[in-house]
XYZ file of C-alpha atoms in Angstrom:
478
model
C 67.286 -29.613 27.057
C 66.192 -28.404 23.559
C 64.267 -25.353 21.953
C 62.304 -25.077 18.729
C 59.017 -23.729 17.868
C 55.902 -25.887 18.170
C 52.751 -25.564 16.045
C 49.107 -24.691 17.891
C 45.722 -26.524 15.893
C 44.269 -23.217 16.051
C 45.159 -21.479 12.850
C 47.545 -22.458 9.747
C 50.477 -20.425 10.700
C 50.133 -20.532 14.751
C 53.336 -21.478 16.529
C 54.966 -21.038 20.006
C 58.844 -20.760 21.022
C 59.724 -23.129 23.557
C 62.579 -24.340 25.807
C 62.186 -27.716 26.691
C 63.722 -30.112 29.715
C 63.701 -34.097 29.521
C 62.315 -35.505 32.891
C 62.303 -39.044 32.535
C 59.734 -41.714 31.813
C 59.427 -40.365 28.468
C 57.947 -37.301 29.757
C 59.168 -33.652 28.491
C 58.251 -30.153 30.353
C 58.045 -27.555 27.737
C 58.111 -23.823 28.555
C 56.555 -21.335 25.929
C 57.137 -18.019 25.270
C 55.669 -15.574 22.510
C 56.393 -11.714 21.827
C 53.837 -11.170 19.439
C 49.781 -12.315 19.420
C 48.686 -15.850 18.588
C 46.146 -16.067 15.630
C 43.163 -17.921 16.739
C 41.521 -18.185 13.481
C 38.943 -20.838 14.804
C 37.556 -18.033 17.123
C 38.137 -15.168 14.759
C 40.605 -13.764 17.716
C 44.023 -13.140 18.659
C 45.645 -14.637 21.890
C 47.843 -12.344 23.821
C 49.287 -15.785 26.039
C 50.571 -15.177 30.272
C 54.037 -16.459 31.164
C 52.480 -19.611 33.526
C 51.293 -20.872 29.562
C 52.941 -24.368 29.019
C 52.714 -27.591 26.958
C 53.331 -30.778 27.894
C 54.709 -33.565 26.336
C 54.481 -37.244 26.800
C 55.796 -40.342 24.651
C 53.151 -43.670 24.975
C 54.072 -46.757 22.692
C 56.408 -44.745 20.804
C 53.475 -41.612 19.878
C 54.284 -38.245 21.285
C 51.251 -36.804 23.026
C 50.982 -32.928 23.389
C 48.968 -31.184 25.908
C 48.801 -27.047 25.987
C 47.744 -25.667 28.609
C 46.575 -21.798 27.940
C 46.136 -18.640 30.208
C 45.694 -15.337 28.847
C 43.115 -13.212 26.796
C 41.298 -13.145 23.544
C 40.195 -10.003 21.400
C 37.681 -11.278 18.738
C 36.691 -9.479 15.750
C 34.303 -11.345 13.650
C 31.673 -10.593 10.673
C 28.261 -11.007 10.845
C 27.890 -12.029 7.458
C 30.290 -15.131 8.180
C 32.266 -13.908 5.473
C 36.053 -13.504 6.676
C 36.641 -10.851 4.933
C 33.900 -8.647 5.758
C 34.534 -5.993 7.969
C 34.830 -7.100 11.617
C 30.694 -5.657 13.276
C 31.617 -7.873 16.571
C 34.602 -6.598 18.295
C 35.026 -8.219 22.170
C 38.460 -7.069 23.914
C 39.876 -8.411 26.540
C 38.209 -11.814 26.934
C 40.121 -14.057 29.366
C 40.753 -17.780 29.524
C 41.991 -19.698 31.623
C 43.760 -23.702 31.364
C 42.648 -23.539 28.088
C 43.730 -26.856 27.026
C 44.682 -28.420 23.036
C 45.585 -31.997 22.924
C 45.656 -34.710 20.195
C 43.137 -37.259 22.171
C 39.796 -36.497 23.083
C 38.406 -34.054 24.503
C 40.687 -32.089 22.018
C 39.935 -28.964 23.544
C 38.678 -27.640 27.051
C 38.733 -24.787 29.554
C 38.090 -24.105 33.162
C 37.461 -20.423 32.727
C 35.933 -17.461 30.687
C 35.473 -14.078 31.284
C 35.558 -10.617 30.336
C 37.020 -7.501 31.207
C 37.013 -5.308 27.938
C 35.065 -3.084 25.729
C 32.477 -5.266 23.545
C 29.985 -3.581 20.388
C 27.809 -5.699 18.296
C 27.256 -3.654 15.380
C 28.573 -0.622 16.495
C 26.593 -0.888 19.664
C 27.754 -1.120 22.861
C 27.261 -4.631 24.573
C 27.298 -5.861 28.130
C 27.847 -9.951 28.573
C 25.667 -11.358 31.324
C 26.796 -14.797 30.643
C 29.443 -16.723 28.625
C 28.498 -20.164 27.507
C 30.882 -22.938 26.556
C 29.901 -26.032 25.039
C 32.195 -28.743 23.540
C 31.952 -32.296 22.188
C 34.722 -34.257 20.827
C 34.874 -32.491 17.185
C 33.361 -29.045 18.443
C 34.019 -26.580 20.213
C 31.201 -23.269 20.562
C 31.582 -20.232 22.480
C 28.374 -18.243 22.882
C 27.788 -14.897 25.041
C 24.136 -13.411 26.342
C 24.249 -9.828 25.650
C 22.599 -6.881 26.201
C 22.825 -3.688 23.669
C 21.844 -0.385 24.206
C 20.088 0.579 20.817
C 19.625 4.139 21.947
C 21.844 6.019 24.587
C 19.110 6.169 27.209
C 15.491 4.462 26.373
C 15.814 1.636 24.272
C 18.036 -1.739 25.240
C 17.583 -5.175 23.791
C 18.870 -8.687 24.609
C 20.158 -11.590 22.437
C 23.073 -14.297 21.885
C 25.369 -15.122 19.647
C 27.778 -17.867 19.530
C 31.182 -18.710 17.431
C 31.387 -22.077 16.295
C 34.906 -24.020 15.487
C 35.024 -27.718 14.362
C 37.912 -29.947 14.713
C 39.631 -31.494 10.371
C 41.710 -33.764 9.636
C 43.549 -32.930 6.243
C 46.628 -34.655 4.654
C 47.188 -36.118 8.002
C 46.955 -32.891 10.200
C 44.712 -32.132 12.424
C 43.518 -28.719 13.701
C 40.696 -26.453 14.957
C 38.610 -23.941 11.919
C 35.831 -21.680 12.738
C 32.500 -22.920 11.530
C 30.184 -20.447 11.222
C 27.848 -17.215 14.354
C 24.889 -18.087 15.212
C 23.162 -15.231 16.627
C 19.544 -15.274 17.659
C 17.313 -12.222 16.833
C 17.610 -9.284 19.444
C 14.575 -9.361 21.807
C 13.182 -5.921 23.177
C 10.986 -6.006 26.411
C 8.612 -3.413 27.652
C 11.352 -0.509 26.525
C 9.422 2.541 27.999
C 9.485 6.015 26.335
C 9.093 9.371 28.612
C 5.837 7.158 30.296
C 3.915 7.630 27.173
C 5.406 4.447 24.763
C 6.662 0.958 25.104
C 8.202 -0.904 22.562
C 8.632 -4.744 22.123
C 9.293 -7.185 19.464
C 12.299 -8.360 17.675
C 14.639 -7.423 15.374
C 17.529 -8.905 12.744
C 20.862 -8.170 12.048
C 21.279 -5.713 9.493
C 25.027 -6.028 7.970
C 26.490 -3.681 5.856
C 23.180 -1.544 4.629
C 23.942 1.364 2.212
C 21.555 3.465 3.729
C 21.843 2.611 7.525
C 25.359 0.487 7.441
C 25.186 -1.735 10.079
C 22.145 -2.097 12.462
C 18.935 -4.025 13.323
C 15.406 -4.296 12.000
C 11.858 -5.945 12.019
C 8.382 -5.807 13.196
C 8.277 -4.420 16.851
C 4.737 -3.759 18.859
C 4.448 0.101 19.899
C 1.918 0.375 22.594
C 0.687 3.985 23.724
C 0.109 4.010 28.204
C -1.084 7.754 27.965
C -3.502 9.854 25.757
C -4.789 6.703 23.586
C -4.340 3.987 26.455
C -4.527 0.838 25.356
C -3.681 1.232 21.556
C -1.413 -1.342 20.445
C 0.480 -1.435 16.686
C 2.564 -3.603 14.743
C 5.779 -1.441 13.325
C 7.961 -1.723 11.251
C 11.671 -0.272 12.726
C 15.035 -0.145 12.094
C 17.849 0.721 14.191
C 21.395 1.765 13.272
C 24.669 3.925 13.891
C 26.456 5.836 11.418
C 28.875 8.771 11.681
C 29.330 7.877 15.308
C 25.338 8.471 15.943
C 22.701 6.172 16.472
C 19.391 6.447 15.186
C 16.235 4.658 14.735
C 12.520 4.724 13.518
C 9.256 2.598 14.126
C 6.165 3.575 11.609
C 3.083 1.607 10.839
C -0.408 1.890 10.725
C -3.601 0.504 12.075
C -7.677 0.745 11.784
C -9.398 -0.053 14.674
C -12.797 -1.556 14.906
C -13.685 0.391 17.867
C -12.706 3.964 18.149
C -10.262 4.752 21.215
C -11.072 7.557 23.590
C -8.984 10.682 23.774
C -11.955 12.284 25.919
C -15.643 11.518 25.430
C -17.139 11.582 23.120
C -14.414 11.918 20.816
C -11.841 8.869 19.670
C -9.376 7.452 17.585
C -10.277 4.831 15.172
C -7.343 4.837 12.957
C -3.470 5.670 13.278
C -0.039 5.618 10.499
C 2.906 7.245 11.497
C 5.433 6.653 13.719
C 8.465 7.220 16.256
C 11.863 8.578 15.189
C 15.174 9.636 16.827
C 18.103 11.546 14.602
C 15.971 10.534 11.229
C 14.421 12.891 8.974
C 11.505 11.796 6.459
C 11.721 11.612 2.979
C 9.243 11.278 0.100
C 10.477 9.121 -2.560
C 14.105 8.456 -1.031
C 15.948 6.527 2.348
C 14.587 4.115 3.987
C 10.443 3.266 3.364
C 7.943 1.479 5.173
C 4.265 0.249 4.047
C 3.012 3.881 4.478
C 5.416 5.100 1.692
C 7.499 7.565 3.655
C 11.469 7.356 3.692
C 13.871 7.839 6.766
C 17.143 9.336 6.277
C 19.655 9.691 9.373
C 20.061 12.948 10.071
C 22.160 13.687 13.559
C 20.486 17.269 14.124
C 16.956 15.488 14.335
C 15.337 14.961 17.425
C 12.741 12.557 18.973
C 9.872 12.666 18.282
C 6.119 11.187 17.355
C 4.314 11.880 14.375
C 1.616 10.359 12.821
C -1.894 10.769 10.697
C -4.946 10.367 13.071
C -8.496 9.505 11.869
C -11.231 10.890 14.840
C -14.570 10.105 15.037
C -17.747 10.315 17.756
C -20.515 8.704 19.026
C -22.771 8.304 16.454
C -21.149 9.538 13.596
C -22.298 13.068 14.768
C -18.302 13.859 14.077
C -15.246 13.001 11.824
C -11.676 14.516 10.899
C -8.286 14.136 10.344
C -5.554 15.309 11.823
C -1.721 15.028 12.443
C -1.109 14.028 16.038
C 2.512 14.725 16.950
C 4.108 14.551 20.412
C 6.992 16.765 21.159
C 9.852 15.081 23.589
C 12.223 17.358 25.383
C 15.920 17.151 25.286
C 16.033 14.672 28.662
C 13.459 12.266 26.943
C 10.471 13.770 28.805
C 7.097 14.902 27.214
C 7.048 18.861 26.577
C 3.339 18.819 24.353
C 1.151 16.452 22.785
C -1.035 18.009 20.228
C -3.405 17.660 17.186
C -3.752 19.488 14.337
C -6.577 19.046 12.019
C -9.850 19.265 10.358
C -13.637 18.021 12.242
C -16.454 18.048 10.549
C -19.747 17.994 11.934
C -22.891 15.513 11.424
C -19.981 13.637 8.611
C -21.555 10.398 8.703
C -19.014 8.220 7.714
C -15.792 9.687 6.198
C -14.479 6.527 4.043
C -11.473 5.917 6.738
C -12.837 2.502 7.554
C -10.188 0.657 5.696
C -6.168 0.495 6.598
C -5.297 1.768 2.753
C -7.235 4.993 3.218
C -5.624 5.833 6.746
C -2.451 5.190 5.031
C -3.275 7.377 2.444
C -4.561 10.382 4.732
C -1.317 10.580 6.333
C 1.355 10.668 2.957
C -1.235 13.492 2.298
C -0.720 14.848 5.793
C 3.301 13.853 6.011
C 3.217 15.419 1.952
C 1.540 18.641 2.733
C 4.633 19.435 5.693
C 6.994 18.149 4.040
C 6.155 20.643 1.275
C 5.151 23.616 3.471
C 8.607 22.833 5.248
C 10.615 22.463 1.704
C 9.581 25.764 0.721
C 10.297 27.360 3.919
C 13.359 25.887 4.999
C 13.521 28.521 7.841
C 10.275 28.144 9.221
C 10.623 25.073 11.121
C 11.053 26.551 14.267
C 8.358 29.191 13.439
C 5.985 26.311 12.341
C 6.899 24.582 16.369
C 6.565 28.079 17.484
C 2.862 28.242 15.649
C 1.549 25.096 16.881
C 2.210 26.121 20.805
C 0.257 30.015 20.322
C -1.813 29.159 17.474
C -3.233 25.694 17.029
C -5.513 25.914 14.469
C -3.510 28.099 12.129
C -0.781 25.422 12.844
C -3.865 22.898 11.716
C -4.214 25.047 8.652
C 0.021 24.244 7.294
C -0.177 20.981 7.784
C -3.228 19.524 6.554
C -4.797 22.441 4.959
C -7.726 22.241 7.727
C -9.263 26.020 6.334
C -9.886 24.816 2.657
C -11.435 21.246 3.553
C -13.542 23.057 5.795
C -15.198 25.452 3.564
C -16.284 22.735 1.352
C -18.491 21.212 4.227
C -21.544 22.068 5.514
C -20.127 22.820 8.944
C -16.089 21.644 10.141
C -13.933 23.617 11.859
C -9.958 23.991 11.914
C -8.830 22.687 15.214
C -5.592 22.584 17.137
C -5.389 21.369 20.491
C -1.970 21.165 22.641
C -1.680 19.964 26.171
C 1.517 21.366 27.495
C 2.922 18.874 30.423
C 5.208 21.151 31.767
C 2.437 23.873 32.735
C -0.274 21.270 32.917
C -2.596 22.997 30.516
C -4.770 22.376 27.445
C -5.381 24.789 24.734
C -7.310 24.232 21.687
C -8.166 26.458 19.084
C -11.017 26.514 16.450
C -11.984 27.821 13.349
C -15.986 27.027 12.717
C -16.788 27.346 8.769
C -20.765 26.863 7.915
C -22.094 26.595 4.638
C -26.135 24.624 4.517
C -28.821 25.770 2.593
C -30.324 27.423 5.602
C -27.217 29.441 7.158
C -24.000 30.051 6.231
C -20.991 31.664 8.176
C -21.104 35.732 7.540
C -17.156 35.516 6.884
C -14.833 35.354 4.149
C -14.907 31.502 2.583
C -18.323 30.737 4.901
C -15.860 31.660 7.901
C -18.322 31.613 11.025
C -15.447 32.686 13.344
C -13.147 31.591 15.486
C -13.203 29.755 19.398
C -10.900 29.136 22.199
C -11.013 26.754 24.901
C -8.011 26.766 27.833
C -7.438 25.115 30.882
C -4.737 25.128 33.503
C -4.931 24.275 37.556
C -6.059 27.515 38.998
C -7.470 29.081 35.824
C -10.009 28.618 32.600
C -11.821 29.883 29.925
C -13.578 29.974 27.071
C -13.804 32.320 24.321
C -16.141 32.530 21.351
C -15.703 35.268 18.634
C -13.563 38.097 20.095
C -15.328 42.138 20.457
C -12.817 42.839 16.775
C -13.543 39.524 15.620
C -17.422 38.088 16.049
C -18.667 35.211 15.416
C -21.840 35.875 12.559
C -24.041 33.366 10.354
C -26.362 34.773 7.675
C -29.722 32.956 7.997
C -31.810 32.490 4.675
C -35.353 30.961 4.666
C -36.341 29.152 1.466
């Protein structure tokens, strides 16, 4: 017998320790042994080989023939970017093999078995493999994987593959294995639903290495509402990421609709810009913008949560506002309030919201004016949450400045309305301002006074003007 140490076509400095026994006919059983991991640079991985790993050896017409024949387990690390020296964003431990076989005659390289046993991220994400694919010819060799990612840690998931590609060279007489190259398709999300009230879908590239988000997906997903505005569908911009061992994420966008969406007759929606976020803060003028203007920073004490600029109009142009429509998610990913704050105004005609530009516009005003209100009381947020659940229309009044708008009309009002899931009940508040040649409200600013509408199972009411608080109007004929 002999020993020595035998070179792998995997990598330029790959080699095995073996112990070797002549059996005749020209043929040679080698044992191999390792103590350290193999570098499999043609699958960005290291091989940790099993002790039943051997190579065989065979002389024809004078050529000696090696055959390895592989068991063990891979951990890859590989760059997105397909730069090697990028960090590793695709770490996949523990993936077994099994007769993985290297010769020097076609097929060059096979295997009878893949699996997985290990931890696996894609960007920082954490990945299950539903399938491993192999596919080789006589000069390549591909190994691709079907994943699924979990995007957020319990309502959003997402599906794609990715594959590492190795060719087989011939240089200054040796041959040997190189990696060529991922391929990764973009990640696909399906029908992700959100506390019964959302879906998302669309799809989304890799985003490698971003200074504001690091490393992460985006592109144009389709947010659908199932609740409250049934049946309104819009195309979003979104972006998903992990930093600082948090994920976060956004979708924003905007939409004018030809035909106005009910939210209760005969009252609807016929415009929308805003969006979803999780653990993302807005911005004006810095982070992360979208075609609406507004910038997303990640910010791990942030919540979920839906905010957007609403245009509303009525049948027959007898009514028209703006408003900020915001839903409010609890801590489990259920639905605590949905609510709109805002300014009507009555017999408006039409408001100039008819175009995408100025719904876009309405809400940096609205998304400006709390951004503002909440810059210059930094410890009012949770008084301002606080506000919109007992007052709605005073809530109405911070962020869009509902009070002033409406003293300028002939007759709008300051409204808030919530509907509170969690005691099944809708409360909306109103402040009525009139101001025509022929009356005008008897309060300060052409206040008229105030109204309250609330229902709840067992229980209603409405209440106009209060016995300290009436409503009045001072009549004047010409």
């Amino acid at each position: 017998g002999f020993d020595g140490l035998i070179g792998l076509p995997v990598s330029d400095d790959t080699y095995l320790r073996y112990n070797a026994q002549i059996l005749g006919n020209n043929n040679y059983q080698m044992l191999v042994a390792t103590t350290d991991t193999l570098d499999f640079g043609f699958l960005m991985a290291q091989a940790y080989l099993l002790p039943n790993s051997y190579v065989k050896l065979k002389v024809e017409k004078g050529k000696f023939l090696p055959e390895a024949s592989l068991n063990g387990f891979l951990t890859i690390k590989a760059s997105l970017s397909n730069d090697k020296e990028s960090s590793s964003n695709i770490k996949l431990d523990s993936i077994q093999f099994r007769n993985l076989c290297l010769r020097t005659e076609t097929p060059y390289l096979s295997v009878d078995y893949m699996g997985y046993t290990g931890n696996i991220k894609l960007a920082g994400f954490p990945v299950s493999i539903s399938n491993i694919q192999i596919t080789s010819a006589s000069d390549n060799f591909n190994l691709g994987f079907n994943l699924a990612l979990n995007l957020d840690e319990k309502l959003i998931s997402a599906s794609t593959e990715f594959k590492i590609k190795s060719k087989y060279t011939r240089n200054s007489g040796r041959e040997r294995w190189v990696y060529d190259g991922i391929e990764i398709k973009e990640l696909e999300l399906k029908n992700c639903k959100i506390a019964g009230v959302l879906t998302l879908s669309g799809r989304l590239k890799i985003m490698d290495q971003d200074p504001v988000f690091g490393d992460g997906f985006y592109g144009d997903i389709t947010l659908a509402f199932e609740k409250v505005v049934s049946g309104l569908k819009i195309s979003m911009a979104s972006a998903f990421g992990k930093k600082d061992n948090f994920r976060y994420w956004f979708v924003e966008g905007s939409l004018v609709l030809p035909k106005a969406i009910s939210i209760g007759k005969p009252v609807g929606i016929n415009g929308f810009s805003g969006g979803v976020s999780n653990r993302m803060k807005k911005s004006l003028g810095s982070g992360k913008t979208t075609s609406t203007g507004i910038g997303y920073i990640p910010d791990e004490s942030m919540g979920l949560g839906l905010k957007a600029g609403v245009s509303i109009t009525a049948e027959g142009d007898c009514m028209g506002g703006e408003a900020s429509f915001e839903i409010m998610f609890n801590s489990h990913g259920g639905v605590d309030l949905i609510g709109f704050f805002g300014y009507i105004e009555f017999m408006a005609g039409d408001m100039g919201l008819g175009n995408i530009s100025s719904v876009i516009e309405k809400y940096n005003q609205l998304s400006a004016k709390e951004l503002e209100f909440l810059e210059n009381n930094p410890k009012v947020a949770e008084t301002l949450k606080s506000l919109k659940q007992r007052d709605p229309s005073a809530a109405a009044d911070a962020l869009t400045g509902a009070k002033e708008k409406a003293q300028q009309a002939s007759i709008a009002a300051a409204a808030g309305i919530i509907y509170d899931f969690s005691r099944e009940s809708l409360h909306a508040n109103f402040d009525v301002y009139i101001n025509t040649p022929l009356m005008q409200g008897a309060g300060s600013g052409n206040r008229a006074g105030s109204a309250v509408l609330h229902i709840e199972p067992g229980n209603w009411y409405i209440h106009i003007g209060t016995p300290d608080n009436r409503v009045g109007v001072k009549i004047g004929v010409p």
